[in-house]
Amino acid sequence: MTNDLKSILFTEEQIRARVGALGDEITRDYAGKAPMLVGVLKGSFMFLADLARAIGLNCEIRFLSASSYGYSSISSGNIKIGDGLDFKPAERDIILIEDILDTGRTLTALKELLAGFGPSSLKICAMLDKPSRREVPIAADYLGFECPDEFIVGYGLDYAERYRNLPYIASLKPDIYL
Ligand code: IMP
Ligand code: MG
């Protein structure tokens, strides 16, 4: 599996430190509140699991599913939100938790959808950002790391459903996905 990797971008230690700092920041910003962490499946599952443990607040954890990539490495721009919502965002402090901001289409669509339910507040926390790829203007309120325009895997991120279990964040060799 590791033969498919080009390089390790962020190690387990770097991720742990950054996620801890994000958790502290969110804990301070939401003091006295009970934010609802909404993980975007499936890529955010590992980040959310660690971030939730770094947040010292009484928070609610929810998931929704959105997909754009399927089995290709090219974003279709066609965002699918699976199975609707099984929670009520109205009058809640929502933090959308996403693995990576790429073109920005997924989070723009999800933000619009959730905003329609009238939450008290709505922020975005993304583990990674590939700013050079942005097609629609959107930024994370809380961000782990900026990363280069390469195909990224590990720590929840997949290529064709593989590599999600790598404990670090790495780039994939182009001959694997091109
Ligand atoms: P966007 O709508 O183009 O911003 O796409 C965001 C989604 O595409 C993310 O939630 C990921 O699931 C997926 N994605 C974008 N870039 C990568 C990558 O480098 N590796 C794995 N998945 C990616
Ligand atoms: Mg995703």
mmCIF file of N, CA and C in Angstrom, residues 41-88:
data_model
loop_
_atom_site.group_PDB
_atom_site.id
_atom_site.type_symbol
_atom_site.label_atom_id
_atom_site.label_comp_id
_atom_site.label_asym_id
_atom_site.label_seq_id
_atom_site.Cartn_x
_atom_site.Cartn_y
_atom_site.Cartn_z
ATOM 1 N N LEU A 41 -19.806 12.507 5.514
ATOM 2 C CA LEU A 41 -19.299 11.156 5.254
ATOM 3 C C LEU A 41 -18.781 11.034 3.829
ATOM 4 N N LYS A 42 -17.825 10.151 3.538
ATOM 5 C CA LYS A 42 -17.225 9.346 4.579
ATOM 6 C C LYS A 42 -15.872 9.907 5.022
ATOM 7 N N GLY A 43 -15.316 10.792 4.204
ATOM 8 C CA GLY A 43 -13.929 11.230 4.405
ATOM 9 C C GLY A 43 -13.601 11.857 5.746
ATOM 10 N N SER A 44 -14.617 12.413 6.446
ATOM 11 C CA SER A 44 -14.312 13.140 7.687
ATOM 12 C C SER A 44 -14.313 12.249 8.933
ATOM 13 N N PHE A 45 -14.561 10.936 8.745
ATOM 14 C CA PHE A 45 -14.823 10.131 9.952
ATOM 15 C C PHE A 45 -13.650 10.106 10.937
ATOM 16 N N MET A 46 -12.431 10.059 10.441
ATOM 17 C CA MET A 46 -11.282 9.938 11.342
ATOM 18 C C MET A 46 -10.967 11.282 11.995
ATOM 19 N N PHE A 47 -11.029 12.335 11.168
ATOM 20 C CA PHE A 47 -10.814 13.695 11.659
ATOM 21 C C PHE A 47 -11.856 14.021 12.726
ATOM 22 N N LEU A 48 -13.113 13.722 12.460
ATOM 23 C CA LEU A 48 -14.176 14.021 13.418
ATOM 24 C C LEU A 48 -13.983 13.239 14.712
ATOM 25 N N ALA A 49 -13.572 11.981 14.590
ATOM 26 C CA ALA A 49 -13.372 11.161 15.798
ATOM 27 C C ALA A 49 -12.305 11.789 16.698
ATOM 28 N N ASP A 50 -11.225 12.281 16.104
ATOM 29 C CA ASP A 50 -10.161 12.895 16.907
ATOM 30 C C ASP A 50 -10.545 14.290 17.377
ATOM 31 N N LEU A 51 -11.150 15.073 16.487
ATOM 32 C CA LEU A 51 -11.529 16.446 16.840
ATOM 33 C C LEU A 51 -12.552 16.451 17.975
ATOM 34 N N ALA A 52 -13.538 15.562 17.892
ATOM 35 C CA ALA A 52 -14.592 15.526 18.916
ATOM 36 C C ALA A 52 -13.983 15.293 20.295
ATOM 37 N N ARG A 53 -12.932 14.454 20.345
ATOM 38 C CA ARG A 53 -12.297 14.170 21.639
ATOM 39 C C ARG A 53 -11.442 15.333 22.123
ATOM 40 N N ALA A 54 -11.112 16.260 21.194
ATOM 41 C CA ALA A 54 -10.297 17.421 21.566
ATOM 42 C C ALA A 54 -11.172 18.623 21.933
ATOM 43 N N ILE A 55 -12.497 18.462 21.812
ATOM 44 C CA ILE A 55 -13.420 19.549 22.143
ATOM 45 C C ILE A 55 -13.996 19.290 23.537
ATOM 46 N N GLY A 56 -13.765 20.225 24.431
ATOM 47 C CA GLY A 56 -14.201 20.046 25.814
ATOM 48 C C GLY A 56 -15.583 20.613 26.071
ATOM 49 N N LEU A 57 -16.512 20.339 25.200
ATOM 50 C CA LEU A 57 -17.879 20.836 25.348
ATOM 51 C C LEU A 57 -18.844 19.686 25.211
ATOM 52 N N ASN A 58 -20.051 19.943 25.670
ATOM 53 C CA ASN A 58 -21.122 18.981 25.528
ATOM 54 C C ASN A 58 -21.655 19.141 24.100
ATOM 55 N N CYS A 59 -21.184 18.334 23.161
ATOM 56 C CA CYS A 59 -21.671 18.556 21.797
ATOM 57 C C CYS A 59 -22.404 17.344 21.243
ATOM 58 N N GLU A 60 -23.181 17.644 20.225
ATOM 59 C CA GLU A 60 -23.980 16.602 19.582
ATOM 60 C C GLU A 60 -23.247 16.220 18.285
ATOM 61 N N ILE A 61 -23.238 14.945 17.953
ATOM 62 C CA ILE A 61 -22.530 14.505 16.746
ATOM 63 C C ILE A 61 -23.503 13.892 15.758
ATOM 64 N N ARG A 62 -23.466 14.430 14.567
ATOM 65 C CA ARG A 62 -24.365 13.977 13.502
ATOM 66 C C ARG A 62 -23.555 13.744 12.243
ATOM 67 N N PHE A 63 -24.158 13.046 11.298
ATOM 68 C CA PHE A 63 -23.495 12.821 10.013
ATOM 69 C C PHE A 63 -24.463 13.072 8.875
ATOM 70 N N LEU A 64 -23.930 13.455 7.755
ATOM 71 C CA LEU A 64 -24.711 13.435 6.526
ATOM 72 C C LEU A 64 -23.772 12.936 5.449
ATOM 73 N N SER A 65 -24.348 12.461 4.358
ATOM 74 C CA SER A 65 -23.464 11.960 3.325
ATOM 75 C C SER A 65 -23.605 12.793 2.064
ATOM 76 N N ALA A 66 -22.447 13.068 1.486
ATOM 77 C CA ALA A 66 -22.400 13.829 0.240
ATOM 78 C C ALA A 66 -21.307 13.198 -0.584
ATOM 79 N N SER A 67 -21.527 13.090 -1.866
ATOM 80 C CA SER A 67 -20.455 12.536 -2.678
ATOM 81 C C SER A 67 -20.429 13.219 -4.029
ATOM 82 N N SER A 68 -19.226 13.398 -4.528
ATOM 83 C CA SER A 68 -19.088 13.978 -5.858
ATOM 84 C C SER A 68 -18.171 13.134 -6.717
ATOM 85 N N TYR A 69 -17.250 12.409 -6.078
ATOM 86 C CA TYR A 69 -16.186 11.768 -6.852
ATOM 87 C C TYR A 69 -16.500 10.389 -7.408
ATOM 88 N N GLY A 70 -17.284 9.575 -6.702
ATOM 89 C CA GLY A 70 -17.475 8.199 -7.130
ATOM 90 C C GLY A 70 -16.126 7.500 -7.185
ATOM 91 N N TYR A 71 -15.875 6.781 -8.241
ATOM 92 C CA TYR A 71 -14.613 6.044 -8.339
ATOM 93 C C TYR A 71 -13.595 6.754 -9.211
ATOM 94 N N SER A 72 -13.862 8.002 -9.550
ATOM 95 C CA SER A 72 -12.909 8.725 -10.394
ATOM 96 C C SER A 72 -12.186 9.752 -9.528
ATOM 97 N N SER A 73 -11.047 10.265 -9.978
ATOM 98 C CA SER A 73 -10.335 11.273 -9.210
ATOM 99 C C SER A 73 -10.708 12.675 -9.682
ATOM 100 N N ILE A 74 -11.639 12.776 -10.603
ATOM 101 C CA ILE A 74 -12.065 14.074 -11.124
ATOM 102 C C ILE A 74 -13.423 14.429 -10.513
ATOM 103 N N SER A 75 -13.521 15.620 -9.912
ATOM 104 C CA SER A 75 -14.786 16.038 -9.310
ATOM 105 C C SER A 75 -15.789 16.353 -10.408
ATOM 106 N N SER A 76 -16.996 15.793 -10.264
ATOM 107 C CA SER A 76 -17.993 15.999 -11.309
ATOM 108 C C SER A 76 -18.727 17.325 -11.138
ATOM 109 N N GLY A 77 -18.620 17.909 -9.951
ATOM 110 C CA GLY A 77 -19.376 19.122 -9.675
ATOM 111 C C GLY A 77 -20.842 18.811 -9.433
ATOM 112 N N ASN A 78 -21.171 17.533 -9.433
ATOM 113 C CA ASN A 78 -22.544 17.072 -9.285
ATOM 114 C C ASN A 78 -22.660 16.476 -7.884
ATOM 115 N N ILE A 79 -23.077 17.298 -6.928
ATOM 116 C CA ILE A 79 -23.048 16.880 -5.527
ATOM 117 C C ILE A 79 -24.327 16.127 -5.174
ATOM 118 N N LYS A 80 -24.146 14.964 -4.608
ATOM 119 C CA LYS A 80 -25.314 14.192 -4.179
ATOM 120 C C LYS A 80 -25.375 14.186 -2.658
ATOM 121 N N ILE A 81 -26.517 14.544 -2.084
ATOM 122 C CA ILE A 81 -26.692 14.482 -0.642
ATOM 123 C C ILE A 81 -27.559 13.266 -0.372
ATOM 124 N N GLY A 82 -26.970 12.294 0.297
ATOM 125 C CA GLY A 82 -27.655 11.011 0.452
ATOM 126 C C GLY A 82 -28.708 11.026 1.542
ATOM 127 N N ASP A 83 -29.830 10.375 1.317
ATOM 128 C CA ASP A 83 -30.826 10.048 2.349
ATOM 129 C C ASP A 83 -31.353 11.213 3.178
ATOM 130 N N GLY A 84 -31.204 12.452 2.739
ATOM 131 C CA GLY A 84 -31.732 13.585 3.490
ATOM 132 C C GLY A 84 -31.057 13.750 4.840
ATOM 133 N N LEU A 85 -31.705 14.435 5.770
ATOM 134 C CA LEU A 85 -31.111 14.701 7.078
ATOM 135 C C LEU A 85 -31.901 13.974 8.152
ATOM 136 N N ASP A 86 -31.198 13.390 9.132
ATOM 137 C CA ASP A 86 -31.903 12.741 10.235
ATOM 138 C C ASP A 86 -31.763 13.570 11.511
ATOM 139 N N PHE A 87 -31.594 14.901 11.338
ATOM 140 C CA PHE A 87 -31.516 15.783 12.504
ATOM 141 C C PHE A 87 -32.092 17.141 12.114
ATOM 142 N N LYS A 88 -32.362 17.966 13.148
ATOM 143 C CA LYS A 88 -32.962 19.274 12.898
ATOM 144 C C LYS A 88 -31.944 20.388 13.168
#
